[in-house]
Amino acid sequence: MDDDGLPTLAVWKFASCDGCQLTLLDCEDELLAVAGRVRIAHFLEASRAVLPGPYDVSLVEGSITTPEDAERIQRVRQMSRTLVTIGACATAGGVQALRNFADVDEFTSVVYAQPRYVSTLATSTPIAAHVDVDYELHGCPIDRRQLLEVITALLVGRKPNIPAHSVCFECKQRHAVCVVVAHGTPCLGPVTHAGCGALCPAHQRGCYGCFGPMESPNAAAEAGLLRATGMSEADIVRAYRTFNAAAPAFVELSRVTVGPPPAAGPGEVETERR
Amino acid sequence: MTHRSDRTLDVRALARVEGEGAMHVRVRGGAVEDVRLEIYEPPRFFEAFLRGRRYTEPPDITARICGICPVAYQMSACAAIEDACGVRVDGPIADLRRLLYCGEWIESHTLHIYLLHAPDFLGYPSALELAKDRRDLVERGLALKKAGNAIVELLGGRAIHPINVRVGGFYRAPAPSELAALARTLRVALDQALDTVQWAAGFEFPDFHHDHEMLALTTDGRYAIEGGTVATTGGLTFGPGDFEQHVIEEQVPHSTALHARLADRGRYLVGPAARYTLNRRWLSPLAREAADAAGLGEQCRNPYRSILVRAVEVVYAVEEALRLIDAYEPPARPAVDVPPRAGVGFGATEAPRGILFHRYGLDAEGLITTARIVPPTSQNQASIEDDLRRFVAARLDFDDERLTAECEQAIRNYDPCISCSTHFLDLTIDRG
Ligand code: SF4
Ligand code: SF4
Ligand code: SF4
């Protein structure tokens, strides 16, 4: 707490697209109210004014991909009482973690004529691989309502109420027709963390997993389900290796490419999982 | 600190820009020796890991290059892939794409005008500080930005990284009734957009002009957004397929973003000022009137006035969105089929910050063999550095703090998007 008695909020960026911190500026109706209840002490995308730490709450966007950033995150941790990672980059390495499955030197040479000028690590790793994290918010990008819930909860000192169930659950909550059952469309919803409100199924599209894995997904059942919709093994591996490529559960799921297709439809898959 | 003939100015983390970068200025013997815009945003290697992905994936994947202009990435990716597959998308689906893009222009320009740029002109460190004195202004900006986001959310499913865009069109097309509700919001937004132009016209603009060649897409009959022919103020014209013959990208040691130049011609500028200068006659009468009243002439060659061009483009985008909604007939199907075939495709669209070029090579199965992406900010780097060199030279008597603040503002004129170009300002002034 500083002199005004307002808690201080800092926002940090590592390798990312800015989408998750932009989510805060996209809270058009709430932004000024939030700004009245916290002191924004470090948020370069929004302000030149920077107050010295320590900070009560730090929101961290982005993954660690350079030696400099591996050191910078240690300093951010030391300056932060509570550290919350926002988004798939910070929580699971992000889309840039696709390098983890490839040769980063070869990647560099594809993009840069003079790879030696470029300082980069061979991997993109989540923040929790480097420092203790108090809270992780999923999504690529994070959901605005979930972000506001975390900020308000932390302000009053309670635990944020963020459900850990799957997108299937949200699909049913909004009475969306299951695209697997209705159209045979592949869907990662049964293994994907809730939070978006089942956006893709509501738009007649299968979930592509942008919120990352839910807690303890049923790997075999999902592999069978995806295969039954006609996906090849390569398609399945690629589906997991996108925006949350370094999330351990998705790494694991991408390896489950053998086994019989399930007898059951997605409704039963969901039941079995629970 | 002032009046030293040798000094170094360093902005070590530029604020209120999208991404991370730094600026380094070296002054020797009272003259500007070197100006470098350093982009130290860590590279994310999109062009490398797109190889081997299916041709349907770039709209979702390349959206993640930038949270502020994901629609631009999705639209250029779709255009390039459809080009490779020999499919043309027109009619109501093309209109819906233009409508979606209008939403991104409104949202992105308004974010830049109100939250990133206007505080410079008004002497505040941020819009949140401005809101303490002029809450009404910031609320107007947020409402206008929200109207842009409302378009993107309705057509795209969400404001950041839309999920409803696919090669060939959309997963789901909106019902006319859904668009009617949007039109009500946009009619209010039109007044807010006109007020924004008038408000920004009252700012004080330093006297500064550049002579860079300007480059933008043009289309006959309307202001170019989602496609067109490339044209420059120097009289060059070429299609997106010839982009790489004319635009050469080079790596420079001080930036993770590549520098672009026009073959045999050198630096050039893309973005709202370039679009306005090349396409002004295609603005709607109302937007053109607003531009005239704001004192914008036939061309915009003062980078500080780019905030006015953005405001005028918001007026245009709101009007255009209303027109498209008015004329909307839902398509029979939300997307056309795009069967894969081996080949190379090119796509260029006008992102809020300027032309965004994509090229993909596909194999017969539709797997990507090569990918190339040229974002707007990397095209502007050389022109920005050139402007800064002249800008600093005229202000060497300022102390470091003031010069730094003014350089930051000068850079913000270009609305650089550093995540895209790989991000901003850390300023170093080396005065020896
Ligand atoms: S998680 Fe997604 S939206 Fe968030 S910063 Fe990373 S790429 Fe952007
Ligand atoms: S599997 Fe069916 S129920 Fe589950 S998220 Fe996908 S569409 Fe919804
Ligand atoms: S349905 Fe899946 S892919 Fe779509 S927004 Fe939700 S979590 Fe992301």
XYZ file of C-alpha atoms and ligand atoms in Angstrom:
730
model
C 0.000 0.000 0.000
C 1.310 3.418 -0.791
C 0.496 6.791 0.696
C -2.973 6.968 -0.814
C -3.737 3.627 0.752
C -4.364 2.293 -2.750
C -2.760 -1.008 -3.713
C -0.226 -0.725 -6.521
C -0.591 -2.605 -9.795
C 2.202 -3.282 -12.246
C 1.945 -4.826 -15.717
C 4.986 -6.467 -17.311
C 5.601 -7.709 -20.808
C 7.846 -10.534 -21.966
C 7.644 -12.320 -25.355
C 4.018 -11.808 -26.353
C 1.631 -9.996 -28.650
C 0.311 -7.428 -26.072
C -3.161 -8.961 -26.411
C -3.499 -9.955 -22.778
C -2.523 -6.540 -21.353
C -4.707 -4.936 -23.998
C -7.565 -6.896 -22.460
C -7.272 -4.546 -19.468
C -7.593 -1.475 -21.723
C -10.464 -3.230 -23.479
C -12.479 -3.181 -20.217
C -13.959 0.085 -21.485
C -16.765 0.164 -18.952
C -14.621 -0.739 -15.965
C -11.223 0.763 -16.744
C -11.729 4.101 -15.011
C -13.346 2.409 -12.006
C -10.413 0.005 -11.675
C -7.973 2.885 -12.130
C -9.693 4.644 -9.227
C -9.168 1.708 -6.886
C -5.581 0.832 -7.622
C -2.513 2.881 -8.288
C -1.161 1.904 -11.682
C 2.509 1.972 -10.878
C 4.045 0.412 -13.948
C 2.129 -0.187 -17.178
C 4.219 0.959 -20.120
C 1.559 0.326 -22.707
C -0.692 2.820 -20.885
C 1.582 5.291 -19.090
C 4.980 6.979 -19.102
C 4.746 7.422 -15.334
C 6.574 4.661 -13.501
C 6.590 4.384 -9.717
C 9.311 2.449 -7.904
C 8.459 -0.979 -6.476
C 7.614 -3.011 -4.551
C 4.226 -3.585 -6.126
C 1.211 -5.212 -4.509
C 0.076 -7.036 -7.641
C 2.054 -7.719 -10.789
C 0.379 -8.967 -13.935
C 2.901 -10.690 -16.147
C 2.302 -11.217 -19.853
C 4.587 -13.163 -22.154
C 7.066 -16.004 -21.993
C 10.791 -16.198 -21.334
C 12.750 -16.456 -24.600
C 15.973 -14.491 -24.042
C 18.771 -14.686 -21.455
C 18.016 -11.056 -20.450
C 14.360 -11.849 -19.793
C 15.307 -14.864 -17.674
C 17.068 -12.378 -15.372
C 14.421 -9.656 -15.616
C 11.659 -11.974 -14.370
C 13.684 -12.605 -11.191
C 13.716 -8.840 -10.518
C 9.990 -8.582 -11.244
C 9.314 -11.400 -8.773
C 11.403 -9.704 -6.069
C 9.439 -6.482 -6.527
C 5.995 -8.120 -6.480
C 3.958 -9.236 -3.468
C 1.487 -11.159 -5.649
C 2.411 -12.279 -9.124
C -0.280 -13.285 -11.594
C 0.555 -14.597 -15.049
C -1.882 -13.547 -17.756
C -2.362 -15.631 -20.854
C -1.046 -18.640 -22.684
C 2.384 -17.057 -23.302
C 3.069 -16.456 -19.607
C 1.314 -19.589 -18.422
C 2.350 -22.117 -21.073
C 5.098 -20.563 -23.237
C 2.686 -19.330 -25.926
C 2.779 -19.937 -29.650
C 6.499 -19.036 -29.615
C 7.090 -22.301 -27.690
C 6.776 -24.096 -31.016
C 10.544 -23.586 -31.150
C 10.809 -26.086 -28.272
C 10.055 -28.831 -30.771
C 12.481 -27.560 -33.401
C 15.981 -26.277 -33.899
C 15.969 -22.615 -32.914
C 19.123 -21.889 -34.895
C 17.401 -23.117 -37.998
C 14.350 -20.962 -37.085
C 16.596 -17.935 -36.687
C 18.191 -18.505 -40.053
C 14.774 -18.625 -41.727
C 13.890 -15.158 -40.424
C 17.253 -13.406 -40.183
C 20.095 -13.098 -42.660
C 22.555 -12.540 -39.774
C 21.455 -14.895 -37.011
C 24.389 -13.873 -34.823
C 22.818 -10.467 -34.100
C 19.824 -12.148 -32.531
C 19.954 -13.108 -28.865
C 17.442 -15.802 -28.115
C 17.027 -18.952 -26.055
C 16.399 -22.358 -27.619
C 13.106 -22.552 -25.703
C 10.128 -20.412 -24.796
C 9.170 -21.215 -21.201
C 6.315 -20.142 -18.947
C 6.952 -17.751 -16.058
C 6.410 -20.522 -13.477
C 9.441 -22.358 -14.878
C 11.557 -19.454 -13.530
C 9.869 -17.998 -10.427
C 7.013 -18.756 -8.023
C 3.688 -17.704 -9.449
C 0.711 -16.958 -7.189
C -1.979 -17.224 -9.775
C -2.297 -18.202 -13.440
C -4.917 -16.915 -15.827
C -5.426 -19.005 -18.960
C -6.344 -17.980 -22.475
C -4.922 -16.618 -25.688
C -6.054 -13.985 -24.980
C -7.332 -14.043 -21.386
C -11.010 -13.390 -20.838
C -11.938 -9.870 -19.745
C -14.426 -11.056 -17.097
C -11.873 -13.409 -15.576
C -9.278 -10.626 -15.454
C -11.699 -8.314 -13.637
C -12.577 -11.117 -11.234
C -8.906 -11.672 -10.389
C -8.212 -7.948 -9.899
C -11.281 -7.383 -7.722
C -10.667 -10.541 -5.698
C -7.051 -9.611 -5.053
C -8.122 -6.076 -4.093
C -10.382 -7.333 -1.338
C -7.998 -10.157 -0.455
C -10.105 -13.190 -1.394
C -9.339 -16.095 -3.687
C -10.396 -15.453 -7.296
C -13.295 -17.598 -8.439
C -12.082 -19.109 -11.699
C -13.577 -22.492 -12.633
C -11.210 -25.270 -13.643
C -13.645 -27.379 -15.662
C -13.687 -27.870 -19.427
C -15.131 -25.893 -22.349
C -17.737 -28.680 -22.752
C -19.187 -27.542 -19.450
C -19.549 -23.970 -20.717
C -20.946 -25.249 -23.985
C -23.741 -26.919 -22.081
C -24.253 -23.885 -19.865
C -24.942 -21.734 -22.905
C -27.025 -24.485 -24.547
C -24.781 -24.566 -27.629
C -25.236 -27.513 -29.950
C -22.250 -29.864 -29.716
C -20.413 -29.487 -33.043
C -18.955 -32.984 -32.728
C -22.348 -34.612 -32.356
C -24.135 -32.380 -34.849
C -21.487 -32.029 -37.571
C -18.623 -34.380 -36.767
C -16.351 -31.364 -36.341
C -13.153 -31.994 -34.366
C -13.209 -30.205 -31.009
C -10.652 -29.837 -28.197
C -13.400 -28.656 -25.827
C -13.365 -31.788 -23.634
C -9.724 -31.232 -22.657
C -9.594 -27.408 -22.742
C -9.764 -25.134 -19.703
C -13.016 -23.172 -19.371
C -13.043 -19.391 -19.461
C -14.089 -18.223 -22.913
C -17.738 -19.173 -22.515
C -17.496 -21.769 -25.312
C -17.006 -19.158 -28.014
C -16.039 -21.466 -30.859
C -18.862 -24.006 -30.572
C -21.255 -21.059 -30.395
C -19.859 -20.015 -33.788
C -20.206 -23.483 -35.266
C -16.542 -24.247 -34.958
C -14.627 -26.758 -32.865
C -12.574 -25.489 -29.927
C -8.882 -25.234 -30.895
C -7.634 -25.174 -27.320
C -6.593 -21.537 -26.871
C -7.276 -21.667 -23.105
C -4.852 -24.559 -22.690
C -5.444 -27.830 -20.883
C -7.992 -28.244 -18.130
C -6.954 -30.066 -14.968
C -6.458 -33.795 -15.593
C -7.860 -34.207 -19.106
C -8.736 -37.676 -20.405
C -6.081 -38.134 -23.035
C -7.143 -41.441 -24.536
C -10.791 -40.517 -24.836
C -9.981 -37.212 -26.530
C -7.529 -38.828 -28.953
C -10.208 -41.311 -29.940
C -12.771 -38.584 -30.348
C -10.506 -36.547 -32.594
C -9.619 -39.596 -34.656
C -13.290 -40.447 -35.074
C -13.834 -37.039 -36.689
C -11.245 -37.937 -39.303
C -8.172 -36.188 -37.942
C -4.852 -37.814 -38.765
C -2.220 -38.346 -36.088
C -0.275 -35.417 -37.534
C -3.397 -33.235 -37.343
C -3.852 -34.165 -33.694
C -0.271 -33.407 -32.770
C -0.518 -30.037 -34.537
C -3.794 -29.237 -32.793
C -2.155 -29.535 -29.382
C 0.990 -27.815 -30.550
C -0.367 -24.357 -31.163
C -0.959 -21.648 -28.544
C -0.250 -23.728 -25.442
C 2.393 -25.944 -26.969
C 4.545 -26.119 -23.807
C 1.699 -26.878 -21.353
C 2.674 -30.305 -19.898
C -0.834 -31.739 -20.323
C -0.923 -30.772 -24.024
C 2.576 -32.150 -24.566
C 1.308 -35.361 -23.004
C -1.911 -35.341 -25.049
C 0.009 -34.826 -28.276
C 1.858 -38.060 -27.524
C -1.298 -40.133 -27.123
C -1.634 -41.005 -30.763
C -2.371 -44.710 -30.396
C -5.418 -46.539 -29.088
C -8.863 -47.552 -30.266
C -11.442 -44.925 -31.165
C -14.048 -44.542 -28.435
C -17.406 -46.234 -28.759
C -19.040 -43.272 -27.121
C -19.975 -39.845 -28.458
C -18.741 -36.638 -26.909
C -21.523 -36.483 -24.364
C -20.287 -39.692 -22.813
C -16.713 -38.536 -23.090
C -17.673 -35.645 -20.952
C -19.431 -37.901 -18.396
C -16.511 -40.264 -18.293
C -14.140 -37.440 -17.652
C -16.092 -36.189 -14.703
C 23.347 19.005 -18.936
C 22.245 21.300 -21.737
C 24.252 22.888 -24.515
C 26.854 20.165 -24.439
C 28.132 19.579 -27.895
C 28.686 15.851 -27.320
C 26.050 13.701 -25.732
C 24.118 10.436 -25.805
C 20.387 10.256 -25.288
C 18.911 6.928 -24.265
C 15.255 6.085 -23.896
C 15.486 2.696 -22.307
C 11.818 1.656 -22.432
C 9.431 3.543 -24.566
C 5.960 3.958 -23.078
C 2.510 4.034 -24.639
C 3.407 2.130 -27.710
C 2.532 -1.378 -28.579
C 5.611 -3.468 -27.742
C 9.164 -2.857 -26.590
C 11.858 -0.707 -28.111
C 14.561 1.775 -27.402
C 16.078 4.809 -29.021
C 19.703 5.712 -29.181
C 20.982 9.116 -30.241
C 24.666 10.035 -30.510
C 25.704 13.660 -30.721
C 29.302 14.596 -31.541
C 30.667 18.094 -31.929
C 27.172 19.575 -31.798
C 25.901 17.443 -34.665
C 23.714 14.362 -34.663
C 26.011 11.527 -35.616
C 23.688 8.561 -35.264
C 20.051 7.825 -34.502
C 18.878 4.279 -34.002
C 15.446 3.029 -33.286
C 16.195 -0.217 -31.508
C 13.562 -2.837 -31.491
C 14.482 -5.380 -28.851
C 11.215 -7.229 -28.770
C 12.264 -10.872 -28.643
C 11.788 -12.578 -32.008
C 8.945 -15.074 -32.088
C 9.756 -16.852 -35.381
C 6.305 -17.011 -36.923
C 7.611 -17.391 -40.463
C 9.680 -20.381 -39.372
C 7.065 -22.365 -37.508
C 4.306 -21.764 -40.053
C 6.109 -24.231 -42.285
C 4.459 -27.634 -42.104
C 1.177 -26.244 -40.751
C -2.034 -26.675 -42.713
C -3.140 -23.857 -45.037
C -6.228 -23.313 -42.886
C -4.138 -22.329 -39.836
C -2.455 -18.966 -40.623
C -5.522 -16.816 -39.835
C -5.518 -18.098 -36.224
C -1.747 -18.343 -35.837
C -0.632 -15.043 -37.395
C -3.344 -13.173 -35.446
C -1.081 -13.811 -32.427
C 1.633 -11.610 -33.894
C -0.293 -8.586 -32.616
C -3.065 -8.145 -30.050
C -3.990 -4.686 -31.387
C -4.425 -5.569 -35.051
C -5.203 -9.305 -35.205
C -7.854 -8.759 -37.881
C -5.245 -7.319 -40.240
C -3.175 -10.487 -39.880
C -6.216 -12.655 -40.413
C -7.303 -10.724 -43.510
C -3.858 -10.666 -45.168
C -3.405 -14.374 -44.401
C -6.797 -15.263 -45.903
C -6.099 -13.135 -48.986
C -2.716 -14.798 -49.593
C -3.988 -18.346 -49.093
C -7.059 -17.825 -51.257
C -4.747 -16.386 -53.901
C -2.565 -19.512 -53.712
C -5.650 -21.722 -54.067
C -7.082 -19.658 -56.927
C -10.271 -18.709 -55.087
C -11.843 -15.262 -55.091
C -14.151 -14.275 -52.270
C -16.625 -11.524 -53.080
C -20.227 -10.531 -52.438
C -21.615 -10.452 -48.900
C -18.681 -12.402 -47.408
C -16.226 -9.828 -48.723
C -18.490 -7.100 -47.347
C -18.513 -8.762 -43.931
C -14.702 -8.848 -44.020
C -14.573 -5.132 -44.789
C -17.043 -4.512 -41.956
C -14.906 -6.536 -39.539
C -11.850 -4.575 -40.657
C -13.698 -1.252 -40.092
C -14.204 -2.439 -36.508
C -10.471 -2.961 -36.073
C -9.638 0.454 -37.586
C -12.064 2.149 -35.176
C -10.809 0.218 -32.135
C -7.103 0.484 -32.926
C -7.105 4.141 -34.052
C -9.197 5.209 -31.058
C -6.901 3.340 -28.678
C -3.959 5.148 -30.207
C -5.612 8.572 -30.317
C -7.038 8.632 -26.794
C -4.940 6.265 -24.715
C -1.508 6.455 -26.330
C -1.114 9.711 -28.271
C -3.380 12.527 -27.044
C -1.775 12.639 -23.572
C 1.401 13.903 -25.318
C -0.387 16.918 -26.747
C -2.133 17.659 -23.480
C 0.863 17.160 -21.211
C -0.261 14.107 -19.263
C 1.723 10.900 -18.664
C -1.332 8.762 -19.439
C -4.997 8.848 -20.302
C -5.757 7.644 -16.794
C -4.163 10.830 -15.414
C -6.019 12.863 -18.030
C -9.250 11.240 -16.856
C -8.734 12.767 -13.399
C -9.194 16.224 -14.962
C -11.235 15.471 -18.074
C -13.144 12.291 -17.450
C -15.656 13.175 -20.185
C -12.954 13.099 -22.861
C -11.554 9.746 -21.845
C -15.053 8.340 -21.534
C -15.818 9.466 -25.075
C -12.675 7.741 -26.319
C -13.520 4.551 -24.481
C -17.067 4.561 -25.838
C -15.816 5.011 -29.406
C -13.247 2.271 -28.962
C -15.960 0.048 -27.549
C -18.062 0.604 -30.682
C -15.150 -0.660 -32.801
C -14.730 -3.641 -30.517
C -18.479 -4.317 -30.739
C -18.109 -4.856 -34.495
C -15.113 -7.149 -34.049
C -16.885 -9.078 -31.277
C -20.053 -9.589 -33.264
C -18.350 -10.661 -36.477
C -15.206 -12.180 -34.993
C -16.518 -13.714 -31.769
C -14.125 -11.709 -29.578
C -12.254 -8.434 -29.753
C -8.725 -9.866 -29.492
C -7.826 -12.792 -31.740
C -11.232 -13.344 -33.328
C -12.244 -17.002 -33.601
C -14.845 -16.667 -36.356
C -12.524 -15.947 -39.304
C -11.519 -18.703 -41.696
C -9.947 -19.104 -45.091
C -12.922 -18.621 -47.453
C -14.943 -16.441 -45.060
C -16.487 -17.024 -41.662
C -17.665 -19.937 -39.536
C -20.927 -18.168 -38.802
C -22.502 -15.167 -40.537
C -24.497 -12.737 -38.404
C -28.250 -12.313 -38.736
C -29.430 -8.923 -40.025
C -31.145 -8.325 -36.676
C -27.811 -8.625 -34.861
C -26.314 -6.029 -37.171
C -29.274 -3.714 -36.644
C -28.447 -3.504 -32.934
C -24.861 -2.675 -33.866
C -26.011 0.106 -36.181
C -27.632 1.898 -33.237
C -24.293 1.913 -31.379
C -22.498 3.114 -34.505
C -24.827 6.065 -35.057
C -23.831 7.377 -31.614
C -20.201 6.587 -32.427
C -20.350 8.714 -35.572
C -20.979 11.841 -33.486
C -18.181 10.845 -31.112
C -15.869 10.332 -34.077
C -16.681 13.761 -35.536
C -16.138 15.334 -32.091
C -12.779 13.568 -31.912
C -11.586 15.172 -35.157
C -12.683 18.588 -33.944
C -11.018 18.086 -30.562
C -7.718 16.878 -32.010
C -7.722 19.730 -34.544
C -7.279 22.061 -31.580
C -3.950 20.504 -30.529
C -0.721 22.344 -31.127
C 1.243 20.745 -33.949
C 4.953 21.434 -34.200
C 6.047 22.654 -37.600
C 7.763 19.629 -39.086
C 7.586 18.161 -42.577
C 9.090 15.167 -44.280
C 9.491 14.186 -47.896
C 9.457 10.380 -47.674
C 7.937 8.466 -50.531
C 4.576 7.187 -49.291
C 3.076 3.807 -50.059
C -0.457 2.491 -49.653
C -3.027 0.290 -51.274
C -5.534 1.946 -53.568
C -8.841 0.728 -54.941
C -11.022 2.558 -57.392
C -14.239 3.873 -55.957
C -13.465 3.419 -52.298
C -10.895 3.972 -49.591
C -8.589 0.928 -49.637
C -8.854 -1.347 -46.621
C -8.986 -5.066 -47.323
C -7.148 -5.144 -50.657
C -6.103 -3.267 -53.751
C -3.117 -2.247 -55.832
C 0.010 -0.870 -54.227
C 0.716 2.752 -55.196
C 3.352 5.243 -54.105
C 3.497 9.026 -54.157
C 6.491 8.614 -56.487
C 4.242 7.072 -59.136
C 5.045 3.355 -58.683
C 2.144 0.941 -58.918
C 2.232 -2.827 -58.582
C 0.093 -5.738 -57.424
C 0.688 -7.644 -54.166
C 2.325 -10.415 -56.224
C 5.165 -8.023 -57.112
C 5.599 -6.657 -53.578
C 8.846 -8.503 -52.974
C 10.355 -7.255 -56.232
C 9.884 -3.694 -55.014
C 10.273 -3.961 -51.254
C 13.640 -5.191 -50.006
C 13.965 -6.158 -46.345
C 17.331 -6.049 -44.615
C 18.509 -6.984 -41.198
C 20.257 -4.291 -39.167
C 22.293 -5.146 -36.085
C 20.311 -2.898 -33.714
C 16.834 -4.245 -34.325
C 15.022 -7.571 -34.194
C 12.681 -6.088 -36.813
C 13.925 -6.078 -40.373
C 14.292 -2.732 -42.182
C 12.469 -2.332 -45.500
C 13.259 -0.062 -48.417
C 12.018 0.354 -51.954
C 14.404 -1.103 -54.509
C 16.521 1.693 -56.054
C 14.483 4.301 -54.164
C 15.184 3.891 -50.471
C 13.107 4.624 -47.382
C 9.368 5.056 -47.519
C 6.407 5.519 -45.224
C 3.205 3.506 -44.805
C 0.223 4.103 -42.517
C -2.662 6.534 -42.167
C -0.803 9.574 -43.544
C 0.244 7.587 -46.623
C -3.264 6.260 -47.121
C -4.749 9.712 -46.769
C -2.256 11.264 -49.153
C -2.867 8.636 -51.817
C -6.588 8.024 -51.322
C -8.126 11.205 -49.987
C -10.528 11.510 -52.913
C -12.142 8.213 -51.941
C -13.083 9.356 -48.449
C -16.784 9.840 -47.831
C -17.958 13.451 -48.193
C -18.475 13.730 -44.432
C -14.991 12.417 -43.625
C -13.465 14.750 -46.236
C -15.356 17.704 -44.769
C -14.073 16.810 -41.312
C -10.537 16.604 -42.732
C -10.880 20.023 -44.362
C -12.268 21.585 -41.194
C -9.357 20.086 -39.242
C -6.908 21.799 -41.591
C -5.616 18.681 -43.356
C -4.791 19.569 -46.948
C -4.495 17.332 -49.981
C -1.551 15.574 -48.333
C -0.412 14.867 -44.803
C 3.361 15.410 -44.566
C 3.583 16.490 -40.923
C 3.841 13.323 -38.792
C 2.284 15.146 -35.808
C -0.898 15.582 -37.798
C -1.242 11.848 -38.279
C -3.486 11.865 -35.179
C -5.924 13.943 -37.251
C -5.755 11.491 -40.127
C -6.499 8.650 -37.720
C -9.498 10.565 -36.398
C -10.730 11.192 -39.956
C -10.297 7.516 -40.793
C -12.392 6.640 -37.750
C -15.188 8.844 -39.114
C -14.850 7.080 -42.448
C -14.784 3.603 -40.893
C -17.896 4.271 -38.790
C -19.784 5.574 -41.822
C -18.566 2.722 -44.001
C -19.622 0.210 -41.332
C -23.087 1.767 -41.259
C -23.296 1.606 -45.051
C -22.253 -2.053 -45.106
C -24.760 -2.931 -42.406
C -27.485 -1.151 -44.320
C -26.755 -3.084 -47.502
C -26.244 -6.450 -45.791
C -27.927 -9.546 -47.180
C -26.764 -12.693 -45.388
C -24.691 -14.981 -47.638
C -26.162 -18.379 -48.547
C -23.162 -19.949 -46.791
C -20.773 -18.155 -44.438
C -17.688 -19.318 -46.354
C -16.754 -20.472 -49.836
C -14.861 -23.723 -50.274
C -11.143 -23.296 -50.713
C -9.631 -26.593 -51.862
C -5.853 -26.662 -51.483
C -3.465 -26.798 -54.418
C 0.250 -26.434 -54.815
C 1.329 -22.870 -55.471
C 2.289 -19.528 -54.053
C -0.149 -16.816 -52.948
C 0.205 -13.152 -52.032
C -2.011 -10.981 -49.848
C -1.789 -7.338 -48.822
C -4.285 -5.340 -46.771
C -4.242 -1.997 -44.941
C -3.662 -2.701 -41.245
C -4.411 0.354 -39.069
C -0.642 1.088 -39.115
C -0.173 0.504 -42.847
C 0.193 -2.142 -45.470
C 0.668 -5.703 -44.210
C 1.992 -8.215 -46.731
C 1.828 -12.041 -46.516
C 3.109 -14.704 -48.878
C 2.631 -18.462 -48.497
C 3.852 -21.396 -50.529
C 1.635 -24.486 -50.347
C 2.170 -28.077 -51.397
C -0.553 -30.138 -53.068
C -1.852 -31.368 -49.668
C -2.179 -27.800 -48.445
C 0.799 -27.882 -46.100
C 2.746 -24.631 -45.926
C 6.228 -24.822 -47.378
C 7.289 -21.171 -46.996
C 5.864 -18.089 -45.314
C 6.816 -14.433 -45.460
C 5.260 -11.583 -43.480
C 6.134 -7.901 -43.874
C 4.443 -5.840 -41.129
C 3.957 -2.061 -41.318
C 6.317 -0.951 -38.548
C 9.377 -2.585 -40.037
C 8.636 -0.728 -43.261
C 8.564 2.585 -41.383
C 11.725 2.183 -39.291
C 14.091 3.870 -41.715
C 11.751 6.848 -42.214
C 11.250 7.189 -38.465
C 15.011 7.223 -37.909
C 15.441 9.813 -40.632
C 12.786 12.061 -39.085
C 14.330 11.683 -35.648
C 17.734 12.667 -36.961
C 16.370 15.965 -38.289
C 14.116 16.373 -35.299
C 16.916 16.016 -32.755
C 19.258 18.236 -34.762
C 16.798 21.112 -34.396
C 16.474 20.592 -30.621
C 20.006 20.012 -29.412
C 19.670 22.841 -26.889
C 16.985 20.937 -24.947
C 18.115 19.121 -21.815
C 18.132 15.332 -21.920
C 14.814 14.926 -20.137
C 12.941 17.259 -22.446
C 14.604 15.957 -25.572
C 13.793 12.403 -24.526
C 10.139 13.252 -23.934
C 9.931 14.999 -27.300
C 11.591 12.119 -29.131
C 9.151 9.729 -27.558
C 6.287 11.858 -28.768
C 7.826 12.072 -32.226
C 8.032 8.297 -32.382
C 4.461 7.892 -31.171
C 3.334 9.910 -34.192
C 3.960 6.786 -36.232
C 1.965 4.577 -33.871
C 4.680 1.949 -34.112
C 3.556 -1.528 -33.388
C 6.625 -3.233 -32.075
C 5.095 -6.637 -31.334
C 4.292 -6.716 -34.992
C 7.647 -5.561 -36.189
C 8.915 -8.185 -33.904
C 8.118 -3.688 -30.046
C 9.442 0.261 -27.731
C 11.224 3.311 -26.148
C 14.377 3.124 -24.309
C 16.164 6.371 -25.308
C 19.936 6.865 -25.135
C 21.469 10.212 -26.053
C 25.203 9.903 -26.316
C 26.621 13.451 -26.173
C 30.131 12.089 -25.764
S -1.394 -15.347 -24.612
Fe -2.040 -14.907 -26.702
S -3.115 -12.959 -26.488
Fe -1.891 -13.196 -24.650
S 0.036 -12.167 -25.076
Fe 0.308 -14.330 -25.638
S -0.184 -14.428 -27.823
Fe -0.993 -12.524 -27.054
S -17.064 -31.417 -27.618
Fe -19.113 -30.648 -27.977
S -19.791 -30.067 -25.940
Fe -17.596 -30.203 -25.840
S -16.883 -28.144 -26.260
Fe -16.878 -29.255 -28.185
S -18.858 -28.707 -29.063
Fe -18.992 -28.230 -26.917
S -13.715 -22.497 -27.631
Fe -11.593 -23.103 -27.322
S -10.414 -22.164 -28.944
Fe -12.427 -21.202 -28.904
S -12.106 -19.399 -27.618
Fe -12.808 -21.030 -26.272
S -10.956 -22.031 -25.501
Fe -10.363 -20.755 -27.261
